[in-house]
CSV table of C-alpha atoms and ligand atoms in Angstrom, one decimal:
chain,number,residue,atom,x,y,z
A,13,MET,CA,131.4,82.5,77.4
A,14,LYS,CA,134.9,83.2,78.0
A,15,ASN,CA,136.3,81.4,81.2
A,16,ALA,CA,136.7,84.7,82.9
A,17,GLN,CA,133.2,85.9,82.3
A,18,LYS,CA,131.9,82.8,83.5
A,19,LEU,CA,133.9,83.0,86.7
A,20,ASP,CA,132.3,86.2,87.2
A,21,TRP,CA,129.0,85.2,86.3
A,22,VAL,CA,129.4,82.3,88.9
A,23,LYS,CA,130.7,84.5,91.6
A,24,LYS,CA,128.0,86.9,91.1
A,25,ARG,CA,125.6,84.5,91.3
A,26,LYS,CA,126.7,83.0,94.4
A,27,GLU,CA,126.8,86.3,96.1
A,28,ARG,CA,123.1,86.9,94.9
A,29,ARG,CA,122.3,83.8,96.4
A,30,GLU,CA,123.9,84.5,99.6
A,31,SER,CA,122.4,87.9,99.8
A,32,GLN,CA,118.8,86.3,99.4
A,33,ARG,CA,119.6,83.8,102.3
A,34,PRO,CA,116.6,84.3,104.8
A,35,GLU,CA,119.2,84.9,108.0
A,36,ILE,CA,121.2,87.6,105.9
A,37,LEU,CA,117.8,89.6,105.1
A,38,PHE,CA,116.4,89.4,108.4
A,39,GLU,CA,119.6,90.8,109.7
A,40,GLY,CA,119.3,93.6,107.4
A,41,ILE,CA,115.7,94.0,108.0
A,42,ARG,CA,116.2,94.2,111.8
A,43,ASN,CA,119.1,96.9,110.9
A,44,GLY,CA,116.0,99.1,109.3
A,45,ASP,CA,118.2,98.4,106.0
A,46,VAL,CA,115.7,99.3,102.8
A,47,GLY,CA,117.2,97.5,100.5
A,48,SER,CA,117.1,94.2,102.5
A,49,LEU,CA,113.4,94.7,103.1
A,50,SER,CA,113.0,95.4,99.3
A,51,LEU,CA,114.9,92.1,98.3
A,52,ALA,CA,112.7,90.4,100.9
A,53,ILE,CA,109.5,91.7,99.3
A,54,THR,CA,110.8,90.7,95.8
A,55,LEU,CA,111.2,87.2,97.3
A,56,LEU,CA,107.4,87.0,98.6
A,57,GLU,CA,106.2,88.1,95.2
A,58,SER,CA,108.2,85.5,93.1
A,59,SER,CA,106.4,82.3,92.2
A,60,LEU,CA,109.6,80.2,92.3
A,61,VAL,CA,109.4,77.4,95.0
A,62,SER,CA,112.5,77.8,96.3
A,63,ASP,CA,112.1,81.7,96.7
A,64,GLN,CA,108.6,81.0,98.5
A,65,ASP,CA,110.7,78.5,100.9
A,66,LYS,CA,113.1,81.4,101.5
A,67,ALA,CA,110.1,84.0,102.2
A,68,LYS,CA,108.5,81.7,104.2
A,69,GLU,CA,111.5,81.4,106.7
A,70,LEU,CA,112.0,84.8,106.5
A,71,ILE,CA,108.2,85.5,107.7
A,72,ARG,CA,109.0,82.9,110.5
A,73,LEU,CA,112.0,85.0,111.8
A,74,CYS,CA,110.3,88.5,111.4
A,75,LEU,CA,107.2,87.1,113.2
A,76,PRO,CA,108.2,87.8,116.7
A,77,PHE,CA,109.2,91.2,115.8
A,78,SER,CA,105.8,92.3,114.2
A,79,GLY,CA,102.6,93.7,115.4
A,80,ASN,CA,104.3,97.2,116.9
A,81,SER,CA,103.0,99.5,114.2
A,82,ILE,CA,99.7,101.4,113.6
A,83,ARG,CA,98.3,100.2,110.5
A,84,ILE,CA,96.0,102.3,108.5
A,85,GLY,CA,93.8,101.6,105.5
A,86,ILE,CA,93.2,104.6,103.3
A,87,THR,CA,90.8,104.4,100.0
A,88,GLY,CA,89.1,106.7,97.8
A,89,VAL,CA,88.1,107.1,94.2
A,90,PRO,CA,91.2,107.5,91.7
A,91,GLY,CA,91.7,111.4,91.7
A,92,VAL,CA,90.4,112.0,95.4
A,93,GLY,CA,93.9,112.6,96.3
A,94,LYS,CA,95.1,109.9,98.0
A,95,SER,CA,98.8,110.0,97.0
A,96,THR,CA,98.8,113.8,97.6
A,97,PHE,CA,97.2,113.2,101.0
A,98,ILE,CA,99.8,110.3,101.7
A,99,GLU,CA,102.4,112.7,100.7
A,100,ALA,CA,101.6,115.2,103.3
A,101,PHE,CA,100.6,113.2,105.6
A,102,GLY,CA,103.7,111.0,105.7
A,103,GLN,CA,105.7,114.0,105.7
A,104,HIS,CA,104.1,115.1,108.7
A,105,VAL,CA,104.6,111.8,110.7
A,106,ILE,CA,108.1,111.5,110.1
A,107,SER,CA,108.4,115.2,111.1
A,108,GLN,CA,107.3,113.3,114.4
A,109,ASP,CA,110.0,110.9,114.4
A,110,LYS,CA,108.2,108.1,112.8
A,111,LYS,CA,109.1,105.8,110.0
A,112,ILE,CA,106.1,105.4,107.4
A,113,ALA,CA,105.8,102.9,105.0
A,114,VAL,CA,103.3,102.9,102.3
A,115,LEU,CA,102.0,99.7,100.6
A,116,ALA,CA,99.5,100.1,97.6
A,117,ILE,CA,97.0,97.3,96.2
A,118,ASP,CA,95.7,98.0,93.2
A,119,PRO,CA,92.6,95.8,92.5
A,120,THR,CA,92.9,96.3,88.8
A,121,SER,CA,96.5,95.6,88.2
A,122,GLN,CA,95.7,91.8,88.1
A,123,GLU,CA,93.9,92.1,85.2
A,124,GLY,CA,97.0,92.9,83.2
A,125,GLY,CA,95.3,95.8,82.1
A,126,GLY,CA,96.3,99.5,83.2
A,127,SER,CA,97.0,100.2,86.6
A,128,ILE,CA,95.3,102.8,88.5
A,129,LEU,CA,97.8,103.4,91.1
A,130,GLY,CA,101.0,102.5,89.4
A,131,ASP,CA,100.9,104.3,86.5
A,132,LYS,CA,101.7,107.6,88.0
A,133,THR,CA,104.7,109.2,89.6
A,134,ARG,CA,103.4,109.4,93.2
A,135,MET,CA,104.5,110.7,96.3
A,136,ASN,CA,107.9,112.5,95.0
A,137,VAL,CA,109.1,113.9,98.3
A,138,LEU,CA,107.8,110.9,100.4
A,139,SER,CA,109.8,108.2,98.3
A,140,GLN,CA,113.1,110.3,98.7
A,141,ALA,CA,112.4,110.3,102.2
A,142,GLU,CA,115.0,108.5,104.9
A,143,ASN,CA,112.1,107.1,107.0
A,144,ALA,CA,109.7,106.2,104.3
A,145,PHE,CA,109.2,103.3,102.3
A,146,ILE,CA,106.8,103.2,99.2
A,147,ARG,CA,106.0,100.0,97.4
A,148,PRO,CA,103.2,98.7,95.2
A,149,THR,CA,102.0,95.6,96.1
A,150,PRO,CA,102.7,92.5,93.8
A,151,SER,CA,99.8,92.1,91.5
A,152,GLY,CA,98.7,88.7,91.5
A,153,LYS,CA,96.5,86.0,89.7
A,154,SER,CA,93.6,86.9,92.4
A,155,LEU,CA,92.9,89.8,94.4
A,156,GLY,CA,93.0,87.2,97.6
A,157,GLY,CA,96.6,86.4,96.7
A,158,VAL,CA,97.5,89.8,96.2
A,159,ALA,CA,96.1,90.6,99.9
A,160,ARG,CA,98.0,87.6,101.5
A,161,LYS,CA,101.2,89.2,100.1
A,162,THR,CA,100.3,92.5,101.2
A,163,ARG,CA,99.6,91.1,104.9
A,164,GLU,CA,103.0,89.3,104.7
A,165,CYS,CA,104.6,92.7,103.7
A,166,ILE,CA,103.2,94.6,106.8
A,167,LEU,CA,104.7,91.7,109.2
A,168,LEU,CA,108.3,92.7,107.3
A,169,CYS,CA,107.8,96.5,107.4
A,170,GLU,CA,107.1,96.0,111.1
A,171,ALA,CA,110.1,94.1,111.8
A,172,ALA,CA,112.1,96.8,109.9
A,173,GLY,CA,110.7,99.1,112.5
A,174,PHE,CA,108.3,100.9,110.9
A,175,ASP,CA,105.9,102.7,112.8
A,176,ILE,CA,103.1,103.2,110.6
A,177,ILE,CA,102.0,101.1,107.6
A,178,VAL,CA,99.7,102.6,105.4
A,179,VAL,CA,97.8,100.3,103.1
A,180,GLU,CA,96.3,102.3,100.2
A,181,THR,CA,93.5,101.0,97.7
A,182,VAL,CA,91.7,102.2,95.0
A,183,GLY,CA,87.6,102.6,96.0
A,184,VAL,CA,86.7,100.3,93.4
A,185,GLY,CA,85.9,96.9,93.9
A,186,GLN,CA,86.1,94.5,96.8
A,187,SER,CA,89.8,95.5,97.8
A,188,GLU,CA,88.5,97.9,100.7
A,189,THR,CA,87.1,94.9,102.6
A,190,LEU,CA,90.4,92.8,102.1
A,191,VAL,CA,92.3,96.0,103.4
A,192,HIS,CA,89.7,96.6,106.3
A,193,SER,CA,90.6,92.9,107.2
A,194,MET,CA,94.3,93.6,107.6
A,195,VAL,CA,94.4,97.6,109.3
A,196,ASP,CA,93.5,98.8,112.8
A,197,PHE,CA,92.1,102.1,111.4
A,198,PHE,CA,90.1,102.8,107.9
A,199,LEU,CA,90.1,106.2,106.5
A,200,LEU,CA,87.9,106.8,103.7
A,201,LEU,CA,88.8,110.1,101.5
A,202,MET,CA,86.1,111.9,99.7
A,203,LEU,CA,85.1,114.7,97.6
A,204,ALA,CA,82.8,117.3,97.8
A,205,GLY,CA,80.3,118.5,95.4
A,206,ALA,CA,80.5,115.6,93.0
A,207,GLY,CA,76.8,115.6,92.1
A,208,ASP,CA,75.5,113.0,94.5
A,209,GLU,CA,77.3,113.5,97.5
A,210,LEU,CA,77.6,109.6,97.9
A,211,GLN,CA,79.3,109.5,94.9
A,212,GLY,CA,80.6,106.1,93.7
A,213,ILE,CA,81.4,104.8,97.3
A,214,LYS,CA,78.8,102.0,98.2
A,215,ARG,CA,77.1,102.3,101.4
A,216,GLY,CA,78.9,99.4,102.7
A,217,ILE,CA,82.5,101.3,102.4
A,218,MET,CA,81.2,104.0,104.6
A,219,GLU,CA,80.4,101.4,107.3
A,220,LEU,CA,83.9,100.4,107.3
A,221,ALA,CA,85.4,103.8,107.8
A,222,ASP,CA,86.6,105.0,111.6
A,223,LEU,CA,87.2,108.5,109.7
A,224,LEU,CA,85.8,110.1,106.8
A,225,VAL,CA,87.7,113.2,105.2
A,226,ILE,CA,86.6,115.4,102.8
A,227,ASN,CA,89.6,116.4,100.5
A,228,LYS,CA,90.2,119.3,98.2
A,229,ALA,CA,88.5,121.6,100.9
A,230,ASP,CA,90.6,124.6,99.8
A,231,GLY,CA,89.9,127.9,97.5
A,232,GLU,CA,86.1,127.9,96.2
A,233,ASN,CA,85.8,124.4,97.4
A,234,ILE,CA,85.9,125.1,101.1
A,235,LYS,CA,82.2,125.7,101.4
A,236,LYS,CA,81.3,123.0,99.2
A,237,ALA,CA,83.5,120.6,101.4
A,238,ASN,CA,82.1,122.0,104.6
A,239,LEU,CA,78.6,121.2,103.5
A,240,ALA,CA,79.6,117.5,102.1
A,241,ALA,CA,81.2,117.1,105.7
A,242,LYS,CA,77.9,117.9,107.4
A,243,GLU,CA,75.8,115.4,105.0
A,244,TYR,CA,78.2,112.9,105.8
A,245,LYS,CA,78.2,113.2,109.1
A,246,ASN,CA,74.4,113.1,109.3
A,247,ALA,CA,74.6,109.9,107.1
A,248,LEU,CA,77.2,108.2,109.5
A,249,HIS,CA,74.7,108.5,112.3
A,250,LEU,CA,72.2,106.4,110.2
A,251,PHE,CA,75.1,103.6,110.5
A,252,PRO,CA,74.8,101.0,113.3
A,253,PRO,CA,77.4,101.7,115.9
A,254,ASN,CA,80.7,99.8,115.5
A,255,SER,CA,81.9,97.0,117.6
A,256,ASN,CA,84.8,99.3,118.6
A,257,GLU,CA,82.4,101.8,120.5
A,258,TRP,CA,84.1,104.4,118.3
A,259,ILE,CA,82.1,106.8,116.9
A,260,PRO,CA,83.7,107.8,113.3
A,261,LYS,CA,84.1,111.5,112.7
A,262,THR,CA,84.0,113.6,109.2
A,263,MET,CA,86.4,116.5,108.5
A,264,THR,CA,87.8,118.1,105.8
A,265,CYS,CA,91.5,118.6,104.8
A,266,SER,CA,93.1,120.0,101.9
A,267,ALA,CA,96.2,117.7,101.2
A,268,LEU,CA,97.5,119.8,98.1
A,269,GLU,CA,97.9,122.9,100.8
A,270,ASN,CA,98.4,120.7,103.5
A,271,GLU,CA,95.5,122.1,105.9
A,272,ASN,CA,94.2,119.9,108.5
A,273,ILE,CA,96.6,117.0,107.9
A,274,THR,CA,97.6,117.2,111.4
A,275,SER,CA,94.1,117.0,112.5
A,276,VAL,CA,93.9,113.6,110.6
A,277,TRP,CA,97.0,112.2,112.7
A,278,THR,CA,95.7,113.8,116.1
A,279,GLU,CA,92.4,111.7,115.4
A,280,ILE,CA,94.0,108.6,114.5
A,281,ASN,CA,96.3,108.7,117.5
A,282,ASN,CA,92.7,109.2,119.8
A,283,PHE,CA,91.2,106.1,118.1
A,284,ILE,CA,94.4,104.1,119.1
A,285,ASN,CA,93.9,105.1,122.2
A,286,HIS,CA,90.3,104.6,122.7
A,287,THR,CA,90.6,101.3,121.2
A,288,THR,CA,93.7,100.1,123.2
A,289,VAL,CA,91.8,101.2,126.3
A,290,ASN,CA,88.7,99.1,125.6
A,291,GLY,CA,90.8,96.4,124.4
A,292,TRP,CA,89.1,96.3,121.1
A,293,LEU,CA,92.6,96.9,119.2
A,294,GLU,CA,93.9,93.8,120.5
A,295,LYS,CA,91.0,91.6,119.9
A,296,ASN,CA,90.6,93.1,116.7
A,297,ARG,CA,94.2,92.0,115.5
A,298,LYS,CA,94.0,88.3,116.9
A,299,ASN,CA,90.3,88.0,115.0
A,300,GLN,CA,92.1,89.0,111.9
A,301,GLU,CA,95.2,86.9,112.4
A,302,ILE,CA,92.3,83.8,112.9
A,303,HIS,CA,90.7,85.0,109.5
A,304,TRP,CA,93.9,85.0,107.5
A,305,PHE,CA,94.5,81.7,108.6
A,306,LYS,CA,91.2,80.4,107.8
A,307,GLU,CA,91.2,82.4,104.6
A,308,THR,CA,94.6,80.8,103.5
A,309,LEU,CA,93.5,77.5,104.8
A,310,VAL,CA,90.5,77.6,102.6
A,311,ASP,CA,92.7,78.8,99.5
A,312,ASN,CA,95.2,76.0,100.0
A,313,ILE,CA,92.2,73.4,100.3
A,314,LEU,CA,90.7,74.7,97.2
A,315,HIS,CA,94.2,74.7,95.3
A,316,HIS,CA,95.0,71.6,96.4
A,317,PHE,CA,91.7,70.2,95.1
A,318,LEU,CA,91.7,72.0,91.9
A,319,ASP,CA,95.2,70.7,91.2
A,320,LYS,CA,94.1,67.0,91.0
A,321,LYS,CA,92.9,65.8,87.9
A,322,GLU,CA,89.7,63.6,89.0
A,323,ALA,CA,88.9,66.5,90.8
A,324,LYS,CA,88.8,68.7,88.1
A,325,GLU,CA,86.7,66.0,85.9
A,326,GLU,CA,83.9,65.9,88.7
A,327,MET,CA,83.9,69.7,89.0
A,328,ASP,CA,83.4,69.9,85.3
A,329,ARG,CA,80.3,66.9,85.2
A,330,PHE,CA,79.0,68.9,88.2
A,331,LYS,CA,79.2,72.0,86.2
A,332,ASP,CA,77.1,70.4,83.3
A,333,LEU,CA,74.3,69.0,85.8
A,334,ILE,CA,74.1,72.8,87.4
A,335,MET,CA,73.7,74.4,83.9
A,336,ALA,CA,71.1,71.8,82.9
A,337,LYS,CA,69.3,72.5,86.2
A,338,THR,CA,69.5,68.8,87.0
A,339,ILE,CA,71.1,69.8,90.4
A,340,SER,CA,71.6,72.8,92.3
A,341,PRO,CA,74.9,74.5,93.0
A,342,PHE,CA,74.5,73.9,96.5
A,343,GLU,CA,73.7,70.4,96.6
A,344,ALA,CA,76.6,69.8,93.6
A,345,ALA,CA,79.2,71.3,96.2
A,346,GLU,CA,77.8,69.2,99.3
A,347,LYS,CA,78.2,66.1,96.9
A,348,LEU,CA,81.2,66.7,95.2
A,349,PHE,CA,82.8,67.2,98.5
A,350,THR,CA,81.5,64.3,100.4
A,351,ASN,CA,82.5,62.1,97.2
A,352,TRP,CA,85.9,63.6,97.9
A,353,ILE,CA,86.0,62.6,101.4
A,354,LYS,CA,84.4,59.3,101.1
A,355,ASP,CA,87.3,58.3,98.4
A,356,LYS,CA,89.9,59.4,100.3
A,357,ASN,CA,89.0,57.4,103.2
A,358,LYS,CA,88.5,53.9,101.3
B,405,GDP,P1,94.5,109.4,93.6
B,405,GDP,O1,94.3,109.1,92.3
B,405,GDP,O2,93.4,109.5,94.6
B,405,GDP,O3,96.2,109.2,94.2
B,405,GDP,O4,94.5,111.3,93.4
B,405,GDP,P2,95.9,112.2,93.3
B,405,GDP,O5,96.7,112.4,94.8
B,405,GDP,O6,96.7,112.1,92.1
B,405,GDP,O7,95.3,113.5,93.1
B,405,GDP,C1,94.5,113.8,91.8
B,405,GDP,C2,94.7,115.1,91.5
B,405,GDP,O8,93.9,116.1,92.5
B,405,GDP,C3,95.9,116.0,91.4
B,405,GDP,O9,95.7,116.7,90.2
B,405,GDP,C4,96.2,116.8,92.7
B,405,GDP,O10,97.0,117.3,92.6
B,405,GDP,C5,95.1,116.9,92.9
B,405,GDP,N1,94.6,117.3,94.5
B,405,GDP,C6,95.0,116.1,95.6
B,405,GDP,N2,94.5,116.7,96.6
B,405,GDP,C7,93.9,118.0,96.6
B,405,GDP,C8,93.7,119.0,97.5
B,405,GDP,O11,93.7,119.0,98.5
B,405,GDP,N3,93.2,120.3,96.5
B,405,GDP,C9,93.1,120.5,95.2
B,405,GDP,N4,92.5,121.8,94.8
B,405,GDP,N5,93.8,119.6,94.7
B,405,GDP,C10,93.9,118.1,95.0
């Protein structure tokens, strides 16, 4: 490398380092600069310890400015129309002078295979809008890891002044429960007339929903959609009441034709008003924080444990015993844990 080239490279590296300083990024984020927000999320995603340290510092700085958004989870099977819906919904809320961030969790991306959410060009108009920010969430080794990073992304987006954060996920796998644990409002998108009215969506997911929307209620599909809405409404009645004393509604919409999108937004606002007045919203946020804290703690303890060679060997020994039916998995876990604690206290 020639001297001039080398100098240029060193200068660029210095500039990059400077732009990644947590205080600089924080200032950018607080000014609503999407470039800084993107860079910050890239730091969150990085597995380099130095980047993670910067990300932690940044989260610490942003924390006092977080919490001021409506956090909405959206789920539904692939093809139900999630991206089309968010495209229409996002434009509607932007027209109400709101800023919207969309984060997408794809439970399939961690397997290194095709990504359900990531492959398509999604939300073309919204992604160009000044008051919108769209970002697929980082893929990670585990869904838990991905979820943690998404939660951190939410905090950063809030500090950047986004009023509405949508966390989108695919209606397969366990990602719904994870998303549910980080949002205020959970919206389930469904289709009518896909044979069994409870197509592919597990009952458990329906129980999580604060609003059930039958999409593609347009053209010849309107009748079927109304019928499905009726059936789902009846099904929802059978579920035990939610702790937030909110009775989930069922409605129809056409994301493609922009029909009834405003009603969904009205319903979300009704929910927020209802749960603000009865105190559930604040309580739920606090519970979620404690839940994240405990989950991360368990994760850290497990990782710390699994990093130790002796612990791994002990674990393998117990695994063999479990396979040989010499010991139950429960007793094995208990024994391994007590032995470990005893050794530590020697
Ligand atoms: P996702 O996989 O859930 O994100 O679904 P997409 O938003 O990619 O939509 C899947 C297909 O359904 C696309 O061809 C959309 O054009 C179509 N679609 C989405 N919403 C509607 C709707 O309200 N009505 C009709 N007729 N088609 C829709």
